[in-house]
């Protein structure tokens, strides 16, 4: 289990420091600001749709390593998915962080986002991990 935790920690650090998803998106169809007043993290999430498929996503803003990495990994996970599939993945991620019981099969949908599973044990970090996911949830519910 420790080896897996190390892999997850490395993934989070890599995404927080070198996110290729952190940029402006030309001709975005949706843009939504996510803000965590507790710690000052703020992101702007931009999405380009192709029908009901999330064609591209990007973000700008600032925040702690957890919120930045969670946003970047969320983009990797949801890009190319349908709105319906994305909504299901977002719901699963939020349930995982809130420690609502999920089976392994459910968690597999999360791909690399499962790296944040242990954040559920750190109450002060839960909002950091969820910032982008609540922001995308707002966009998907509008589209």
PDB file of C-alpha atoms in Angstrom:
ATOM      1  CA  UNK A   1       0.000   0.000   0.000  1.00  0.00           C
ATOM      2  CA  UNK A   2       2.849   2.420   0.762  1.00  0.00           C
ATOM      3  CA  UNK A   3       4.269   2.011  -2.740  1.00  0.00           C
ATOM      4  CA  UNK A   4       0.908   2.948  -4.211  1.00  0.00           C
ATOM      5  CA  UNK A   5       0.666   5.980  -1.892  1.00  0.00           C
ATOM      6  CA  UNK A   6       4.113   7.070  -3.091  1.00  0.00           C
ATOM      7  CA  UNK A   7       3.026   6.767  -6.724  1.00  0.00           C
ATOM      8  CA  UNK A   8      -0.091   8.819  -5.973  1.00  0.00           C
ATOM      9  CA  UNK A   9       1.950  11.473  -4.135  1.00  0.00           C
ATOM     10  CA  UNK A  10       4.369  11.722  -7.067  1.00  0.00           C
ATOM     11  CA  UNK A  11       1.451  12.079  -9.495  1.00  0.00           C
ATOM     12  CA  UNK A  12      -0.059  14.878  -7.390  1.00  0.00           C
ATOM     13  CA  UNK A  13       3.279  16.700  -7.125  1.00  0.00           C
ATOM     14  CA  UNK A  14       3.955  16.349 -10.844  1.00  0.00           C
ATOM     15  CA  UNK A  15       0.567  17.819 -11.772  1.00  0.00           C
ATOM     16  CA  UNK A  16       0.801  20.624  -9.218  1.00  0.00           C
ATOM     17  CA  UNK A  17       4.213  21.751 -10.483  1.00  0.00           C
ATOM     18  CA  UNK A  18       4.054  21.124 -14.246  1.00  0.00           C
ATOM     19  CA  UNK A  19       0.468  21.225 -15.339  1.00  0.00           C
ATOM     20  CA  UNK A  20       0.192  21.314 -19.110  1.00  0.00           C
ATOM     21  CA  UNK A  21      -3.544  21.876 -18.518  1.00  0.00           C
ATOM     22  CA  UNK A  22      -2.900  25.287 -16.941  1.00  0.00           C
ATOM     23  CA  UNK A  23      -3.504  27.734 -19.779  1.00  0.00           C
ATOM     24  CA  UNK A  24      -6.209  29.806 -21.436  1.00  0.00           C
ATOM     25  CA  UNK A  25      -8.536  28.002 -23.814  1.00  0.00           C
ATOM     26  CA  UNK A  26      -9.344  29.729 -27.089  1.00  0.00           C
ATOM     27  CA  UNK A  27     -13.067  29.885 -27.932  1.00  0.00           C
ATOM     28  CA  UNK A  28     -14.265  28.165 -24.758  1.00  0.00           C
ATOM     29  CA  UNK A  29     -17.978  27.348 -24.686  1.00  0.00           C
ATOM     30  CA  UNK A  30     -18.168  27.528 -20.888  1.00  0.00           C
ATOM     31  CA  UNK A  31     -16.133  29.307 -18.253  1.00  0.00           C
ATOM     32  CA  UNK A  32     -16.719  29.055 -14.521  1.00  0.00           C
ATOM     33  CA  UNK A  33     -14.832  30.463 -11.550  1.00  0.00           C
ATOM     34  CA  UNK A  34     -14.321  28.214  -8.546  1.00  0.00           C
ATOM     35  CA  UNK A  35     -13.297  29.825  -5.271  1.00  0.00           C
ATOM     36  CA  UNK A  36     -12.419  28.433  -1.852  1.00  0.00           C
ATOM     37  CA  UNK A  37     -12.735  31.303   0.623  1.00  0.00           C
ATOM     38  CA  UNK A  38     -11.144  29.228   3.421  1.00  0.00           C
ATOM     39  CA  UNK A  39      -7.710  29.214   1.817  1.00  0.00           C
ATOM     40  CA  UNK A  40      -7.987  31.644  -1.092  1.00  0.00           C
ATOM     41  CA  UNK A  41      -7.654  29.037  -3.862  1.00  0.00           C
ATOM     42  CA  UNK A  42      -9.297  30.282  -7.035  1.00  0.00           C
ATOM     43  CA  UNK A  43      -9.525  28.729 -10.487  1.00  0.00           C
ATOM     44  CA  UNK A  44     -11.199  29.560 -13.752  1.00  0.00           C
ATOM     45  CA  UNK A  45     -12.215  26.432 -15.613  1.00  0.00           C
ATOM     46  CA  UNK A  46     -12.795  26.646 -19.363  1.00  0.00           C
ATOM     47  CA  UNK A  47     -14.439  23.990 -21.515  1.00  0.00           C
ATOM     48  CA  UNK A  48     -14.790  23.491 -25.256  1.00  0.00           C
ATOM     49  CA  UNK A  49     -17.626  21.172 -26.240  1.00  0.00           C
ATOM     50  CA  UNK A  50     -18.238  19.182 -29.413  1.00  0.00           C
ATOM     51  CA  UNK A  51     -21.885  18.191 -29.199  1.00  0.00           C
ATOM     52  CA  UNK A  52     -22.155  16.457 -25.834  1.00  0.00           C
ATOM     53  CA  UNK A  53     -18.442  15.533 -25.759  1.00  0.00           C
ATOM     54  CA  UNK A  54     -15.948  17.513 -23.685  1.00  0.00           C
ATOM     55  CA  UNK A  55     -13.465  18.258 -26.455  1.00  0.00           C
ATOM     56  CA  UNK A  56     -10.990  20.316 -24.451  1.00  0.00           C
ATOM     57  CA  UNK A  57     -10.535  21.810 -21.002  1.00  0.00           C
ATOM     58  CA  UNK A  58      -8.047  24.114 -19.347  1.00  0.00           C
ATOM     59  CA  UNK A  59      -7.695  26.176 -16.199  1.00  0.00           C
ATOM     60  CA  UNK A  60      -6.007  29.266 -14.845  1.00  0.00           C
ATOM     61  CA  UNK A  61      -5.733  30.535 -11.306  1.00  0.00           C
ATOM     62  CA  UNK A  62      -3.811  29.861  -8.160  1.00  0.00           C
ATOM     63  CA  UNK A  63      -3.961  27.603  -5.156  1.00  0.00           C
ATOM     64  CA  UNK A  64      -2.239  24.948  -3.112  1.00  0.00           C
ATOM     65  CA  UNK A  65      -0.642  21.841  -4.625  1.00  0.00           C
ATOM     66  CA  UNK A  66      -3.727  19.715  -3.920  1.00  0.00           C
ATOM     67  CA  UNK A  67      -6.198  22.057  -5.651  1.00  0.00           C
ATOM     68  CA  UNK A  68      -3.919  22.637  -8.643  1.00  0.00           C
ATOM     69  CA  UNK A  69      -3.147  18.929  -9.093  1.00  0.00           C
ATOM     70  CA  UNK A  70      -6.785  17.924  -8.578  1.00  0.00           C
ATOM     71  CA  UNK A  71      -7.845  20.375 -11.297  1.00  0.00           C
ATOM     72  CA  UNK A  72      -5.217  19.154 -13.763  1.00  0.00           C
ATOM     73  CA  UNK A  73      -5.923  15.457 -13.162  1.00  0.00           C
ATOM     74  CA  UNK A  74      -9.670  16.100 -13.393  1.00  0.00           C
ATOM     75  CA  UNK A  75      -9.122  17.648 -16.841  1.00  0.00           C
ATOM     76  CA  UNK A  76      -7.119  14.604 -17.989  1.00  0.00           C
ATOM     77  CA  UNK A  77      -9.855  12.316 -16.653  1.00  0.00           C
ATOM     78  CA  UNK A  78     -12.835  14.118 -18.192  1.00  0.00           C
ATOM     79  CA  UNK A  79     -11.450  15.204 -21.566  1.00  0.00           C
ATOM     80  CA  UNK A  80     -13.112  13.216 -24.359  1.00  0.00           C
ATOM     81  CA  UNK A  81     -15.987  12.046 -22.164  1.00  0.00           C
ATOM     82  CA  UNK A  82     -19.679  12.714 -22.755  1.00  0.00           C
ATOM     83  CA  UNK A  83     -21.500  15.063 -20.384  1.00  0.00           C
ATOM     84  CA  UNK A  84     -23.346  12.066 -18.906  1.00  0.00           C
ATOM     85  CA  UNK A  85     -20.116  10.101 -18.296  1.00  0.00           C
ATOM     86  CA  UNK A  86     -18.399  13.179 -16.901  1.00  0.00           C
ATOM     87  CA  UNK A  87     -21.282  13.794 -14.478  1.00  0.00           C
ATOM     88  CA  UNK A  88     -21.005  10.190 -13.275  1.00  0.00           C
ATOM     89  CA  UNK A  89     -17.227  10.496 -12.765  1.00  0.00           C
ATOM     90  CA  UNK A  90     -17.621  13.809 -10.904  1.00  0.00           C
ATOM     91  CA  UNK A  91     -20.284  12.272  -8.642  1.00  0.00           C
ATOM     92  CA  UNK A  92     -17.990   9.285  -7.940  1.00  0.00           C
ATOM     93  CA  UNK A  93     -15.015  11.542  -7.106  1.00  0.00           C
ATOM     94  CA  UNK A  94     -17.073  13.662  -4.702  1.00  0.00           C
ATOM     95  CA  UNK A  95     -18.451  10.532  -3.013  1.00  0.00           C
ATOM     96  CA  UNK A  96     -14.917   9.119  -2.664  1.00  0.00           C
ATOM     97  CA  UNK A  97     -13.646  12.316  -1.025  1.00  0.00           C
ATOM     98  CA  UNK A  98     -16.689  12.456   1.262  1.00  0.00           C
ATOM     99  CA  UNK A  99     -15.974   8.837   2.266  1.00  0.00           C
ATOM    100  CA  UNK A 100     -19.266   7.500   1.003  1.00  0.00           C
ATOM    101  CA  UNK A 101     -18.838   3.799   0.389  1.00  0.00           C
ATOM    102  CA  UNK A 102     -17.866   2.905  -3.143  1.00  0.00           C
ATOM    103  CA  UNK A 103     -16.852  -0.377  -4.689  1.00  0.00           C
ATOM    104  CA  UNK A 104     -13.565  -0.851  -6.529  1.00  0.00           C
ATOM    105  CA  UNK A 105     -15.431  -0.980  -9.832  1.00  0.00           C
ATOM    106  CA  UNK A 106     -16.883   2.484  -9.196  1.00  0.00           C
ATOM    107  CA  UNK A 107     -13.472   3.888  -8.261  1.00  0.00           C
ATOM    108  CA  UNK A 108     -11.875   2.545 -11.462  1.00  0.00           C
ATOM    109  CA  UNK A 109     -13.859   5.184 -13.414  1.00  0.00           C
ATOM    110  CA  UNK A 110     -11.715   7.832 -11.747  1.00  0.00           C
ATOM    111  CA  UNK A 111      -8.518   6.748 -13.507  1.00  0.00           C
ATOM    112  CA  UNK A 112      -5.638   8.859 -12.061  1.00  0.00           C
ATOM    113  CA  UNK A 113      -8.041  10.892  -9.919  1.00  0.00           C
ATOM    114  CA  UNK A 114      -8.082   7.956  -7.488  1.00  0.00           C
ATOM    115  CA  UNK A 115      -4.745   9.412  -6.308  1.00  0.00           C
ATOM    116  CA  UNK A 116      -6.791  11.764  -4.114  1.00  0.00           C
ATOM    117  CA  UNK A 117      -8.461   8.957  -2.162  1.00  0.00           C
ATOM    118  CA  UNK A 118      -6.360   9.605   0.966  1.00  0.00           C
ATOM    119  CA  UNK A 119      -7.382  13.272   0.996  1.00  0.00           C
ATOM    120  CA  UNK A 120     -10.613  12.062   2.612  1.00  0.00           C
ATOM    121  CA  UNK A 121      -8.479  11.456   5.735  1.00  0.00           C
ATOM    122  CA  UNK A 122      -7.348  15.106   5.784  1.00  0.00           C
ATOM    123  CA  UNK A 123     -10.410  17.274   6.500  1.00  0.00           C
ATOM    124  CA  UNK A 124      -8.518  20.533   5.915  1.00  0.00           C
ATOM    125  CA  UNK A 125      -7.661  19.392   2.362  1.00  0.00           C
ATOM    126  CA  UNK A 126     -11.060  18.082   1.277  1.00  0.00           C
ATOM    127  CA  UNK A 127     -12.244  21.458  -0.057  1.00  0.00           C
ATOM    128  CA  UNK A 128      -8.944  21.878  -1.931  1.00  0.00           C
ATOM    129  CA  UNK A 129      -9.396  18.572  -3.743  1.00  0.00           C
ATOM    130  CA  UNK A 130     -13.079  19.242  -4.460  1.00  0.00           C
ATOM    131  CA  UNK A 131     -12.769  22.825  -5.772  1.00  0.00           C
ATOM    132  CA  UNK A 132     -12.411  21.932  -9.461  1.00  0.00           C
ATOM    133  CA  UNK A 133     -14.905  19.066  -9.249  1.00  0.00           C
ATOM    134  CA  UNK A 134     -17.642  21.309  -7.818  1.00  0.00           C
ATOM    135  CA  UNK A 135     -16.785  23.902 -10.479  1.00  0.00           C
ATOM    136  CA  UNK A 136     -17.125  21.404 -13.358  1.00  0.00           C
ATOM    137  CA  UNK A 137     -20.314  20.074 -11.758  1.00  0.00           C
ATOM    138  CA  UNK A 138     -21.827  23.578 -12.044  1.00  0.00           C
ATOM    139  CA  UNK A 139     -20.850  23.770 -15.727  1.00  0.00           C
ATOM    140  CA  UNK A 140     -22.160  20.278 -16.579  1.00  0.00           C
ATOM    141  CA  UNK A 141     -25.471  20.989 -14.874  1.00  0.00           C
ATOM    142  CA  UNK A 142     -25.931  24.069 -17.098  1.00  0.00           C
ATOM    143  CA  UNK A 143     -25.010  22.360 -20.378  1.00  0.00           C
TER     144      UNK A 143
END
